[in-house]
CSV table of C-alpha atoms in Angstrom, one decimal:
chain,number,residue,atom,x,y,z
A,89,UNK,CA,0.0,0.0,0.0
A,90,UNK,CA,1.4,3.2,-1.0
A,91,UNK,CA,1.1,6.7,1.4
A,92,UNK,CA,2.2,9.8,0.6
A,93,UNK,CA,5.1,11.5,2.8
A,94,UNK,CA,4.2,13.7,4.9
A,95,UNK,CA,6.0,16.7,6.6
A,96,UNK,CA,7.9,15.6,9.9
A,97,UNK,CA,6.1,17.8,12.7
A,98,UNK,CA,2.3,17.4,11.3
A,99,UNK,CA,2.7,13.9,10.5
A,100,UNK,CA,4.2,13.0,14.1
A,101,UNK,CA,2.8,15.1,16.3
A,102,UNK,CA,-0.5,17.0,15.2
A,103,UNK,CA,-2.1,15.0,12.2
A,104,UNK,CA,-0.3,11.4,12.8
A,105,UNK,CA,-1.2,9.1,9.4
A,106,UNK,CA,-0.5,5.7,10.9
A,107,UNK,CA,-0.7,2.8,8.7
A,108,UNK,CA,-2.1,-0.5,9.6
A,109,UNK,CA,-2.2,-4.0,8.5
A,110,UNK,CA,-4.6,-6.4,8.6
A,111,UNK,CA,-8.3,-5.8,9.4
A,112,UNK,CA,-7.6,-5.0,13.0
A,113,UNK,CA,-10.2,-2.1,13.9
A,114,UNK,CA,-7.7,-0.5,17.2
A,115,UNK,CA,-3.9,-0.5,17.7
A,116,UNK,CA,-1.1,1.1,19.7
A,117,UNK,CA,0.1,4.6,18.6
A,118,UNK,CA,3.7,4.5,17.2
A,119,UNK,CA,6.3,3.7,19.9
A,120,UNK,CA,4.1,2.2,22.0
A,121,UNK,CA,2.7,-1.4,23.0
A,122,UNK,CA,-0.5,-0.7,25.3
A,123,UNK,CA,-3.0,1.8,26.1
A,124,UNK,CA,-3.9,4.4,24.9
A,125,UNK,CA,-4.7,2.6,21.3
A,126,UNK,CA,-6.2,4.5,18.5
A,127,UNK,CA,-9.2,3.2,16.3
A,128,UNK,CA,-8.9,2.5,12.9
A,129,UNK,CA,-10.3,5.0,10.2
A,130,UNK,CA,-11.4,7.9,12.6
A,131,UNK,CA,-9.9,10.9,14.2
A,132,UNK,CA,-8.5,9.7,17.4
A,133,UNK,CA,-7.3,13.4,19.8
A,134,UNK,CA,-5.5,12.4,22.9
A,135,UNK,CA,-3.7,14.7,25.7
A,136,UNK,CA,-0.5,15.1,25.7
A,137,UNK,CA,0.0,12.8,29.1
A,138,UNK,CA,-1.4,10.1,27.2
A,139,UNK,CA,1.1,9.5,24.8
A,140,UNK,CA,3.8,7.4,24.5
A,141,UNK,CA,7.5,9.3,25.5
A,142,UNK,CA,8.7,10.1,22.2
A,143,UNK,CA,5.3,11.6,21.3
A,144,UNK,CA,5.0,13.2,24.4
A,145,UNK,CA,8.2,15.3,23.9
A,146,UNK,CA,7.5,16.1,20.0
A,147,UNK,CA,4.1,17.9,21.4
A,148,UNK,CA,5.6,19.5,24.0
A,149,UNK,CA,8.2,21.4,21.6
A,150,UNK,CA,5.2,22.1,19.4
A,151,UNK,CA,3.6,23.8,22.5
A,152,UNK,CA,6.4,25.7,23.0
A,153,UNK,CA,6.8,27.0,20.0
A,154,UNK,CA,3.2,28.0,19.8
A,155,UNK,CA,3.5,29.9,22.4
A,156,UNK,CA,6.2,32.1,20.7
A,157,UNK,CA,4.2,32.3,17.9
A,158,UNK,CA,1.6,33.7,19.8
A,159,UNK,CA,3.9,36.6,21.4
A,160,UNK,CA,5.5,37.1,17.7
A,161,UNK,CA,2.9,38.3,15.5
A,162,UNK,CA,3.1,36.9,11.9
A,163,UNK,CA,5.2,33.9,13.1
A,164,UNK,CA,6.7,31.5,10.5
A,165,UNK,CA,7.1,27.9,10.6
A,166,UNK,CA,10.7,27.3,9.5
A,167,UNK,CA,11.6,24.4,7.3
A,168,UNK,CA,14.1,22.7,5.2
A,169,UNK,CA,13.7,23.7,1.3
A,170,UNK,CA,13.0,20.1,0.9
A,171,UNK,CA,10.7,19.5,3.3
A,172,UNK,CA,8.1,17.2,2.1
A,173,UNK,CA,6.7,19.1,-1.2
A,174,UNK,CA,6.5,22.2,-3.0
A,175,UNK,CA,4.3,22.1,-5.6
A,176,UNK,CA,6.7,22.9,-8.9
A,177,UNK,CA,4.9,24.4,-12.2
A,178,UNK,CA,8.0,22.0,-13.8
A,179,UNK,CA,7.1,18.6,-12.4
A,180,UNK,CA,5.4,16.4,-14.2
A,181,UNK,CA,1.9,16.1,-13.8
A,182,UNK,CA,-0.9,14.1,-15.0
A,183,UNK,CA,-4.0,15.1,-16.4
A,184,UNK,CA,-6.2,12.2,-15.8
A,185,UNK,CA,-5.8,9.0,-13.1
A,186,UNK,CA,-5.5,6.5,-16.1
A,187,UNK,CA,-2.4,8.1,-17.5
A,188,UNK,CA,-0.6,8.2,-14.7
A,189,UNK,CA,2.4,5.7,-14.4
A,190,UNK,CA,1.1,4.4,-11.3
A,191,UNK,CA,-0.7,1.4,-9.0
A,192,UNK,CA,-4.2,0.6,-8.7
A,193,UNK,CA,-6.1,3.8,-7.7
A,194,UNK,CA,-8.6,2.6,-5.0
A,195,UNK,CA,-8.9,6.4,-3.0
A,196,UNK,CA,-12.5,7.8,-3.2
A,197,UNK,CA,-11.7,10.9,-3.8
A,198,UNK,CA,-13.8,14.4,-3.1
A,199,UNK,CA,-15.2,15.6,-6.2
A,200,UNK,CA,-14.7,18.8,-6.5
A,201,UNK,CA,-17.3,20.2,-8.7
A,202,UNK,CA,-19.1,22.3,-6.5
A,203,UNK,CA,-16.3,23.4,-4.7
A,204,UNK,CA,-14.3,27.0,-5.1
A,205,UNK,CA,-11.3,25.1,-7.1
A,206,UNK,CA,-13.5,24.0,-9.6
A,207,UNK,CA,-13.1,27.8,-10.5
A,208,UNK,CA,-9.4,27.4,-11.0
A,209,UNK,CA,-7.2,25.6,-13.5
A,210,UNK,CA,-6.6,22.0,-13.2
A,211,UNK,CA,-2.6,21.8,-13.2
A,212,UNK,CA,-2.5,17.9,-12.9
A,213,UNK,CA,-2.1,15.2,-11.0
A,214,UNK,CA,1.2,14.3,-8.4
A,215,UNK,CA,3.1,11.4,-9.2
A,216,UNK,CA,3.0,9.4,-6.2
A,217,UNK,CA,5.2,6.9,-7.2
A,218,UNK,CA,3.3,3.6,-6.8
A,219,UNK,CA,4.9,0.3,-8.0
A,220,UNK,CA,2.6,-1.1,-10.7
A,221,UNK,CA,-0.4,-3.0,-9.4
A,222,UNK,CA,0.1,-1.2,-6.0
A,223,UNK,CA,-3.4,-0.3,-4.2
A,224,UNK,CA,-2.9,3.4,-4.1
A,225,UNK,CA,-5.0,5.3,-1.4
A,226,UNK,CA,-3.1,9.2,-1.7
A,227,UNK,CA,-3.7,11.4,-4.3
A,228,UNK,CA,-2.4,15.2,-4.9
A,229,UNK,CA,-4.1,17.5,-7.3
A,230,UNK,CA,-2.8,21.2,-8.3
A,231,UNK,CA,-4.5,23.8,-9.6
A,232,UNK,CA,-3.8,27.7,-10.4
A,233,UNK,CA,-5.9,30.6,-8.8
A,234,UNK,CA,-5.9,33.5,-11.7
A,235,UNK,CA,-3.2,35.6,-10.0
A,236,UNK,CA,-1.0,32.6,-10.4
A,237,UNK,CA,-0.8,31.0,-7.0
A,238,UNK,CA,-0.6,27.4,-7.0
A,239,UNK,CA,-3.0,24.9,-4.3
A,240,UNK,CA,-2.4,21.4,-3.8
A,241,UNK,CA,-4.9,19.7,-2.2
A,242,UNK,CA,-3.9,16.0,-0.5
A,243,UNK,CA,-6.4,13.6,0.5
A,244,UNK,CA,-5.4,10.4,2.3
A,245,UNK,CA,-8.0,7.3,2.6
A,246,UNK,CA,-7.8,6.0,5.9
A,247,UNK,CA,-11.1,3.5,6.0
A,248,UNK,CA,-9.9,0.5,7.3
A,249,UNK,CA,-5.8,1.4,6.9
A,250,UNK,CA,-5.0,4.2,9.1
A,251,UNK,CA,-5.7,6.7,11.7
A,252,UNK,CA,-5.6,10.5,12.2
A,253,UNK,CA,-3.9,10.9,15.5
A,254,UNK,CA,-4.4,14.5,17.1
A,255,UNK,CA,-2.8,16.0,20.4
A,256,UNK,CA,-5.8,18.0,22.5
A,257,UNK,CA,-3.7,20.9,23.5
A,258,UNK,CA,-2.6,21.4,20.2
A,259,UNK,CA,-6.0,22.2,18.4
A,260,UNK,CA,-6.8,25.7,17.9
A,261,UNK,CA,-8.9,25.6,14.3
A,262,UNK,CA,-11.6,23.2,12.9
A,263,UNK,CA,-13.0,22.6,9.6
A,264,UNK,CA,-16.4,22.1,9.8
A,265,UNK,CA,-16.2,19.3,13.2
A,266,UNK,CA,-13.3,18.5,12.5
A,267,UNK,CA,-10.1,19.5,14.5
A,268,UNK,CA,-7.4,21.2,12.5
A,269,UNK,CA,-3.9,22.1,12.4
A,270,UNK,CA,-3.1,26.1,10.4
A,271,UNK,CA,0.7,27.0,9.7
A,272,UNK,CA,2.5,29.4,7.0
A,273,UNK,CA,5.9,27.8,6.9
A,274,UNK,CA,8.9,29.4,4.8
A,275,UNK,CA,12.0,28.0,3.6
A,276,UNK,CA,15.7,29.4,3.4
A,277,UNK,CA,14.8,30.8,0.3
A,278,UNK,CA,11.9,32.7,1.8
A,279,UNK,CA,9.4,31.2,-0.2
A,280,UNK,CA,6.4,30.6,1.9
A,281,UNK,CA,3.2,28.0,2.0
A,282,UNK,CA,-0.1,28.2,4.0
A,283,UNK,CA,-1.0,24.4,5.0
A,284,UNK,CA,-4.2,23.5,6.7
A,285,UNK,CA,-4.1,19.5,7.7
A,286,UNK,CA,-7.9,18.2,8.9
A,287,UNK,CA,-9.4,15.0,9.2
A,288,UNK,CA,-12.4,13.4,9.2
A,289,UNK,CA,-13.2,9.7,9.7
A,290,UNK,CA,-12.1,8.8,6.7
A,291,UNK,CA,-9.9,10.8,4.9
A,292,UNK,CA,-6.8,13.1,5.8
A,293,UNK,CA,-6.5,16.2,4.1
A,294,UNK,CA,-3.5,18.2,3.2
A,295,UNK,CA,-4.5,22.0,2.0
A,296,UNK,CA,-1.6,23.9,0.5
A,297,UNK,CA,-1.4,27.4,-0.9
A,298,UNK,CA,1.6,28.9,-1.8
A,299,UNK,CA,1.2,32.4,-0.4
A,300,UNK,CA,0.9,33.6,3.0
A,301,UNK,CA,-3.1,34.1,3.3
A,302,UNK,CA,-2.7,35.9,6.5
A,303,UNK,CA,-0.9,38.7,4.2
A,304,UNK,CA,-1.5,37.4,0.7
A,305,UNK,CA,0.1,38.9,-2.5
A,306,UNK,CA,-2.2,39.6,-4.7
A,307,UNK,CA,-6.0,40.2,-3.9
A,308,UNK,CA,-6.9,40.7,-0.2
A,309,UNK,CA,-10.2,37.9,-1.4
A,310,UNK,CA,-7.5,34.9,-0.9
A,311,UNK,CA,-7.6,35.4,3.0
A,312,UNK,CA,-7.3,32.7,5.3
A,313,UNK,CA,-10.9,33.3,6.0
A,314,UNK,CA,-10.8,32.1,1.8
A,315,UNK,CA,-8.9,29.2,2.8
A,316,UNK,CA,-10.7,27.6,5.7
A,317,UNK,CA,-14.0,28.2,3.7
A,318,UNK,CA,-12.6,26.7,0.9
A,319,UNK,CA,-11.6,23.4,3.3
A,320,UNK,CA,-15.1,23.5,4.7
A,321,UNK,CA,-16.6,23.0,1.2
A,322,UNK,CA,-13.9,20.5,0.6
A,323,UNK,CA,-14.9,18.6,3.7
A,324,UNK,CA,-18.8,18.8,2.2
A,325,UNK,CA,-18.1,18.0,-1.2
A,326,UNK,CA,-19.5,13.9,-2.1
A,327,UNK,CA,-16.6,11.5,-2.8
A,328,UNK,CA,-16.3,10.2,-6.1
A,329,UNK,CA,-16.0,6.5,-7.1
A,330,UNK,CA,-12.5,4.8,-7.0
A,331,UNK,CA,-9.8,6.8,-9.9
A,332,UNK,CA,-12.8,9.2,-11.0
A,333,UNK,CA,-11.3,12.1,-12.7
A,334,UNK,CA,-13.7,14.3,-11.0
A,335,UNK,CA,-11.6,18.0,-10.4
């Protein structure tokens, strides 16, 4: 089964994708062997004294460094120009799910018809480099707003395979019911991405705009009020059948 990579701090300590075998409907977070156990396919949120050491640690840095974020203003999430992705107009992309070198697409992904980035243009689809005949269950599609600006959105299946794993004291936004985690990270380079992870139970979900919508570029419309609305129609939007080339 193929997953996506995800970036370092979400993935471990606020939006955890943990990947399962088997048909087993609970099982232990990473790193540990007992309680507390998280439940297959949902959004599991736990406190920070309930998880295991390493965890525990991750999410208390995190804390910490919300807290300066809070006293700093327009703080910045610094990380490695290589961290995870950057959506690049020069990478290959592919316009439909059959013609992508890839596994077996089973993700039902979110049609997006009704949603704001039916609006925008369809860049392509990521590679997510899937062995042939590998059940895929991650998909990445970019599009371009008119003033340029590229958004990825990433949705991850979890029914049945994984888990969304989400520390209490670290949840300050929702989409819709849904806890969610906000950040504008920036790179050496100073190029910068808004990323809004959420969850529901059954899919994990990866926002990404290239811009800071707390300040953004261009027009003053693609606000993070813009973003979360456009999660929340996103999180309402009917899934489509199995490699449906629905964006």
């Amino acid at each position: 089964m193929h997953d996506a990579a995800r970036s370092g701090t979400l993935a471990i300590v606020l939006l955890a994708l943990c990947a399962f075998a088997g048909a087993a409907e609970r099982a232990p977070l990473p790193g540990a062997s007992g309680p507390p156990q998280v439940e297959i396919g949902k959004v599991n949120v736990f406190g920070i004294d309930e998880l295991p050491p390493a965890m525990r640690e991750e999410a208390r840095q995190a804390m910490r460094l919300a807290a300066q974020r809070d006293l700093g203003g327009f703080h910045f999430d610094e990380v490695a120009e290589d961290d995870w992705q950057w959506p690049e107009p020069a990478e290959a992309l592919y316009p439909t799910f059959s013609s992508m070198n890839q596994g077996r697409v089973l993700i039902h992904p979110r049609d997006l018809t009704e949603t704001g980035l039916s609006a925008f243009r369809f860049l392509g689809l990521r590679d997510n480099t899937a062995r042939p005949g590998e059940p895929v269950l991650t998909i990445g599609r970019d599009f371009e707003r008119p003033d340029g600006v590229v958004i990825e959105l990433g949705e991850n299946e979890l029914d049945g395979r994984g888990a969304a794993v989400m520390v209490r004291e670290l949840i300050h936004d929702w989409v819709g019911p849904w806890p969610a985690v906000f950040s504008v990270q920036r790179a050496p380079s100073g190029r910068v991405r808004s990323v809004l992870d959420w969850a529901d139970d059954g899919t994990d979900f990866t926002l990404m705009v290239l811009d800071d919508v707390r300040r953004p570029r261009a027009s003053t419309v693609y606000d993070k009020a813009w973003m979360f609305d456009l999660a929340r129609q996103i999180e309402a939007a009917p899934r489509a059948g199995p490699g449906e080339d629905r964006h």
